Coordinates of C-alpha atoms and ligand atoms in Angstrom, one line a residue:
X679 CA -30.3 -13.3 -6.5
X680 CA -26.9 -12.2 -7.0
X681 CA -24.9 -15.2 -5.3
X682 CA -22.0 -13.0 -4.5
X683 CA -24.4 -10.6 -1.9
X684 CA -24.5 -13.3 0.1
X685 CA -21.7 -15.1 0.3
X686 CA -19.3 -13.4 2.6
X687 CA -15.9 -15.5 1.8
X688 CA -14.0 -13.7 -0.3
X689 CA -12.5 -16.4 -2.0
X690 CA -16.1 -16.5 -3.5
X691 CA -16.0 -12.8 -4.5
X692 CA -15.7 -13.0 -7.9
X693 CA -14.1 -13.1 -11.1
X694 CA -12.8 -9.2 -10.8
X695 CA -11.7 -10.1 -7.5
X696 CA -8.1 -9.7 -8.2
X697 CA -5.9 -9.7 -5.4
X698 CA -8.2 -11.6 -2.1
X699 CA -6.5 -11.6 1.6
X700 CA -8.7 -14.2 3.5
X701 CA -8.1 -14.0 7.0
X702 CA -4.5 -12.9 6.8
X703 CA -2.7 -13.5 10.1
X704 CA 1.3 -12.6 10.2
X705 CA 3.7 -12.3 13.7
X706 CA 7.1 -11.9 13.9
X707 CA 8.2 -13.9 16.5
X708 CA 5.8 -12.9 19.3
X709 CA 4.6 -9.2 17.5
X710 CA 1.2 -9.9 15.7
X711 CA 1.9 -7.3 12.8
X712 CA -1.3 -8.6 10.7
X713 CA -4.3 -9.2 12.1
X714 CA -7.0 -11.0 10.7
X715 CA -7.0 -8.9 7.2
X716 CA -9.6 -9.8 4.8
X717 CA -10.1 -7.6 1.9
X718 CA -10.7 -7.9 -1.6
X719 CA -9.1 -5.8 -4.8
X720 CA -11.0 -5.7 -7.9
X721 CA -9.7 -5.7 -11.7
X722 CA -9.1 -2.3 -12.4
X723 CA -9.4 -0.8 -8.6
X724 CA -7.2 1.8 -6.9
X725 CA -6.9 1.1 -3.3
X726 CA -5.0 3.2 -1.1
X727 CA -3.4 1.7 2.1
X728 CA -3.2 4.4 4.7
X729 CA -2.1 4.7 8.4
X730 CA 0.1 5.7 10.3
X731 CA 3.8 4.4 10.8
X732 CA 3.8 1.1 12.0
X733 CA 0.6 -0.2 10.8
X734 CA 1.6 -2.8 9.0
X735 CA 1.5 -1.1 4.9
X736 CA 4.3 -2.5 4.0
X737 CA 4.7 -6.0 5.1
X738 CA 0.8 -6.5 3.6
X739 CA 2.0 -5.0 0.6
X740 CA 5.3 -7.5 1.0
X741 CA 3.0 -10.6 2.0
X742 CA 1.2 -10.2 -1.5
X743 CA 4.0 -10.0 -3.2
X744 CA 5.3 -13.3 -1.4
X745 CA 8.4 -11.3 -0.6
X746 CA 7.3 -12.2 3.1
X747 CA 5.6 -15.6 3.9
X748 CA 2.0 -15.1 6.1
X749 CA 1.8 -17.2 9.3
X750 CA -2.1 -17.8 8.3
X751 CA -4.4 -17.5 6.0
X752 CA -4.6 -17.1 1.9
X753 CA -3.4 -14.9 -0.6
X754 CA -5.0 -15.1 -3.9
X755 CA -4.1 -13.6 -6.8
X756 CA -6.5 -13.8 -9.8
X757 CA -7.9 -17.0 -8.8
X758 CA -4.8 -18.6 -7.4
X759 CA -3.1 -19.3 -4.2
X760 CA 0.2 -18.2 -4.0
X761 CA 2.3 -21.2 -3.6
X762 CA 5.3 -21.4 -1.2
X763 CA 8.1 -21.7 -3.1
X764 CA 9.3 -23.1 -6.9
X765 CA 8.4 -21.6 -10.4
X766 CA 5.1 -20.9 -10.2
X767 CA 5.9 -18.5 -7.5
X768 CA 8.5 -16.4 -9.5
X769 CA 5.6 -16.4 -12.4
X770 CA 2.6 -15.4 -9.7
X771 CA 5.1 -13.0 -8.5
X772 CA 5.5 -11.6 -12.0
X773 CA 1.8 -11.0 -11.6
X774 CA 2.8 -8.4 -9.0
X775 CA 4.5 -5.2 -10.1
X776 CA 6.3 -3.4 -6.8
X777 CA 7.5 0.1 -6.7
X778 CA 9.0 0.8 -3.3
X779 CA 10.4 3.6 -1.4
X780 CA 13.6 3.6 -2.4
X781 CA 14.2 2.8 -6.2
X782 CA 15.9 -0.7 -6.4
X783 CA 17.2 0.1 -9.6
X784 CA 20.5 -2.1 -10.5
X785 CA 22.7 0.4 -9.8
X786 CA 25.7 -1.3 -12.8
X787 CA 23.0 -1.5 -16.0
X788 CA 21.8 1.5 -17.9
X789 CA 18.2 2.5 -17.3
X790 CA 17.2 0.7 -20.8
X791 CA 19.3 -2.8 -19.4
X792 CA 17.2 -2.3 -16.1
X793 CA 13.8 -2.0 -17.7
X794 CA 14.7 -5.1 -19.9
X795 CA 16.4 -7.6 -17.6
X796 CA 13.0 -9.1 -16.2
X797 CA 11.3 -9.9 -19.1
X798 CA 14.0 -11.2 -21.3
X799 CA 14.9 -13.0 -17.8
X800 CA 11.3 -14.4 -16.4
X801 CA 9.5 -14.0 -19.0
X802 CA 11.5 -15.6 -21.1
X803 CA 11.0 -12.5 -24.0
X804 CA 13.6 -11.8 -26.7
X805 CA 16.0 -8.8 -26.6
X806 CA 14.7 -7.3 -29.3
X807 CA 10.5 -7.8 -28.1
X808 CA 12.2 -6.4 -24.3
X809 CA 14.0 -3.7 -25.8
X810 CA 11.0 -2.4 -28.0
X811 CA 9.2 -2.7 -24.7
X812 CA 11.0 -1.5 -22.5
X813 CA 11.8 1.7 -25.1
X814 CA 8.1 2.3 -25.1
X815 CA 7.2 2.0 -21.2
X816 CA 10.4 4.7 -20.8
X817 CA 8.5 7.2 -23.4
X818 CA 5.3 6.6 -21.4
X819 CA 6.9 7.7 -18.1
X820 CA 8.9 11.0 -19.5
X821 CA 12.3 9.4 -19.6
X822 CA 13.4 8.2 -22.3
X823 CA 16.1 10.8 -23.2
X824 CA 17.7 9.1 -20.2
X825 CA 17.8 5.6 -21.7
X826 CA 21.9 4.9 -21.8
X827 CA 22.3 6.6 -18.4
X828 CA 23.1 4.8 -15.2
X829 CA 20.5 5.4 -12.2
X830 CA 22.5 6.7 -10.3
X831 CA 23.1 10.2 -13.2
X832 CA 19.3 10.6 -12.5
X833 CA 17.0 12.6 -10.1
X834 CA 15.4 10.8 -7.5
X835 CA 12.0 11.4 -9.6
X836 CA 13.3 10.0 -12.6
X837 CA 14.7 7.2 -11.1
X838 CA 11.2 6.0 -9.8
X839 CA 10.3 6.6 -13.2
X840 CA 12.3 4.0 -14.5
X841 CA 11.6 1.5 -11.7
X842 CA 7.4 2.1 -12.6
X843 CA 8.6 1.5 -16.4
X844 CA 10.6 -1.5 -14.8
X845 CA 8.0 -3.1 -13.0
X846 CA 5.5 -2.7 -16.0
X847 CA 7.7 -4.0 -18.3
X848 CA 6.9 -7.6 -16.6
X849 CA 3.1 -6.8 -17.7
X850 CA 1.5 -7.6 -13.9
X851 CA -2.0 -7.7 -13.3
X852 CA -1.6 -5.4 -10.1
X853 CA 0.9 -3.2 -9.1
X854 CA 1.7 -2.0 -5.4
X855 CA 3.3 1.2 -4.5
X856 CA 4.6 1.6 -1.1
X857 CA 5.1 5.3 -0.3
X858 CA 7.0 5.7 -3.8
X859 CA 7.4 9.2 -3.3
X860 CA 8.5 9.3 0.6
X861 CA 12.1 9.5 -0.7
X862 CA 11.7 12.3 -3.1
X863 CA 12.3 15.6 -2.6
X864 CA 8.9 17.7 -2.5
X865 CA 9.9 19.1 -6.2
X866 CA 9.3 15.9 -7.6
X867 CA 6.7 14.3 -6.0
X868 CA 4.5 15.4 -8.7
X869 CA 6.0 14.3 -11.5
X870 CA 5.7 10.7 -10.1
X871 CA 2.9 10.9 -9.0
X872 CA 1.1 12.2 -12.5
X873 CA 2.6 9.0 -13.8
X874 CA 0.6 7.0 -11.2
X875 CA -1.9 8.7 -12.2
X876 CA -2.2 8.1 -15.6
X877 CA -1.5 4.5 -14.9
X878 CA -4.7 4.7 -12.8
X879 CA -6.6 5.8 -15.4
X880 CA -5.3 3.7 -17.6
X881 CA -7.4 1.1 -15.9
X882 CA -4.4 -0.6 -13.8
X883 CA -5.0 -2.4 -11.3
X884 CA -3.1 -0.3 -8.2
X885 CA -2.5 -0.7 -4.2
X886 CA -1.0 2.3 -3.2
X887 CA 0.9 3.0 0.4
X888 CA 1.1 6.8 0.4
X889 CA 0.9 10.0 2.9
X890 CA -0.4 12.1 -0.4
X891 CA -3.3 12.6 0.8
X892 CA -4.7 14.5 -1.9
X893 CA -3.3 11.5 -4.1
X894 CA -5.6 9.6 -2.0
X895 CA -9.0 11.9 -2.8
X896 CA -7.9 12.2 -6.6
X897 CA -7.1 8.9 -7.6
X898 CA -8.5 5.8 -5.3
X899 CA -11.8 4.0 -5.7
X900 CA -11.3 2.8 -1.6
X901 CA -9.3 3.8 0.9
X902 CA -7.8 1.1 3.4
X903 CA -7.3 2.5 6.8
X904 CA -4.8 0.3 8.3
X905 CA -3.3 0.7 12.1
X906 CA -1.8 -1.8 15.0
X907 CA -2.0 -4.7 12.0
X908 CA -5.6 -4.2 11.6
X909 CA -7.8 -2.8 8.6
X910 CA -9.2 -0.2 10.8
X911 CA -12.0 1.6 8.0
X912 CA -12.6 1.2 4.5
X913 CA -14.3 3.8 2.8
X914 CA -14.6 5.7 -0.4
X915 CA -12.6 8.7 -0.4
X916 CA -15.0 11.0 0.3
X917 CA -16.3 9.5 2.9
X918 CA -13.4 8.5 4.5
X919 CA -12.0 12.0 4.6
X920 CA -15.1 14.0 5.3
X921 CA -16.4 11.7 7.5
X922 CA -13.7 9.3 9.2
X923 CA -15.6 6.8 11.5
X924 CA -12.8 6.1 14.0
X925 CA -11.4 8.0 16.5
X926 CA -7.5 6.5 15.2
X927 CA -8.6 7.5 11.4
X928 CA -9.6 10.9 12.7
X929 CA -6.0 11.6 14.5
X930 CA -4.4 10.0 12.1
X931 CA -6.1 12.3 9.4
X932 CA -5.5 15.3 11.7
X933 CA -1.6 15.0 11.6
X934 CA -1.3 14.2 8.2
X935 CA -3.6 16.7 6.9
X936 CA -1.7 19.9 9.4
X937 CA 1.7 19.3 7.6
Ligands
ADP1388 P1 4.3 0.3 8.0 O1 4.7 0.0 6.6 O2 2.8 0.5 8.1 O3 5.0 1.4 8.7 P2 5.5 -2.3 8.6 O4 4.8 -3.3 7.8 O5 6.8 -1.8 8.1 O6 4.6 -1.0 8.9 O7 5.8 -2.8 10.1 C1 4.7 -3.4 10.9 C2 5.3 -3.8 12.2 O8 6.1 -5.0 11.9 C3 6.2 -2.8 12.9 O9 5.9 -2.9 14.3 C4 7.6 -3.2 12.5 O10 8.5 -2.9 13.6 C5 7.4 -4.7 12.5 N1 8.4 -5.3 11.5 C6 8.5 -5.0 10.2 N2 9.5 -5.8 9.6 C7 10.0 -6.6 10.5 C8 11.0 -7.6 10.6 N3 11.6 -8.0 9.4 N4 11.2 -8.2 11.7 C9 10.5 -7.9 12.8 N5 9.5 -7.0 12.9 C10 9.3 -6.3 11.8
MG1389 MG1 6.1 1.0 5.4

């Protein structure tokens, strides 16, 4: 008997349980934004985190990344707790590529110096092993010709670009995207999004928060249906969008899908 069908903690789920939310509780002040959220991402899966405005996306997607501290519960990433504070949590967080809405990008170093600074920095790399890097990751996402440029002589596309490059450059085990296109204007949506894509494929370990729906269909393994804190559904694509369960889903669903 496979132990793992019948053990339902999932701090027991696993060694391609990746990123594990055990009973993930988080308020601000009196507002209960998380609500008991237990879910488990797998080595290699693309989950995308979906729900309407509000839900909660983006402080999960902050709480794994300790960049917000949980009120309860555990947060495991690849078989360990993330710790409160101190060095192991700048090297756990490491672990953790973010991409966010708007680009982050250090506005004063070039795109090169911006896709360098964390590893020569954190991980302790040289220049020259960060700058080999980093020249690499800018070919894989279509923007290297833009190396010596500041971010802000860049599209809004390319710029994200460059913060995907920057966040791989760190090598995580997982990275979260929350609603990395939002910002974009719809012309180049597309081209971020094929980069997602190929990172996907590439075997990646993603989270994404997105309102691409057909994003959603094309690249995730799961879809988490998040609303009022809660993880409403979770579903594989095609279930979840031929056949939401919930009466919230299926609004939800409806508004998105009539833009
Ligand atoms: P989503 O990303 O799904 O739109 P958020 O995670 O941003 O949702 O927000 C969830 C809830 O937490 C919302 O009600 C929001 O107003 C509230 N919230 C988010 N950040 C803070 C904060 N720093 N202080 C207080 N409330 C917050
Ligand atoms: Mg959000």
């Amino acid at each position: 008997m496979d132990i793992r069908n019948t053990v339902s903690i999932p701090t027991m789920a696993g060694d391609d349980a990746l990123v594990v939310l055990d009973q993930v509780n988080k308020f601000y002040g009196e507002h209960h934004v998380l609500r008991d959220i237990n879910t488990v991402v797998r080595r290699g899966e693309i989950v995308a985190l979906i729900g309407p405005s509000g839900a909660g996306k983006s402080t999960l997607c902050r709480a794994i990344n300790r960049l917000e501290t949980i009120t309860s519960g555990e947060i495991m990433i690849d078989g360990v707790r993330l710790p409160e504070e101190g060095r192991d949590l700048a090297s756990l967080r490491a672990d953790v590529g973010m991409v966010f809405q708007s680009f982050n990008l250090f506005a004063h170093k070039t795109v090169l110096e911006n896709v360098m600074l964390g590893p020569v920095k954190v991980r302790k790399a040289s220049k020259a092993d960060a700058r080999k890097r980093a020249l690499e990751l800018l070919e894989r996402v279509g923007v290297l010709n833009q190396k010596d440029k500041l971010p802000q002589q860049l599209s809004g596309g390319q710029q994200q670009r460059v913060a995907i490059a920057r966040a791989l450059a760190m090598e995580p085990k997982v990275m979260l995207f929350d609603e990395p296109t939002s910002a974009l204007d719809p012309e180049m949506v597309s081209e971020v999004l094929d980069v997602m894509l190929a990172l996907a494929e590439s075997g990646m370990t993603m989270v994404v928060v997105t309102h691409e729906m057909g994003f959603a269909k094309q690249a995730a393994d799961r879809i988490v249906f998040m609303a009022d804190g809660q993880v409403v559904e979770e579903a594989t694509p095609d279930e979840f969008f031929t056949e939401p369960k919930t009466s919230r889903a299926r609004d939800f669903l409806h508004k998105v899908l009539a833009r």
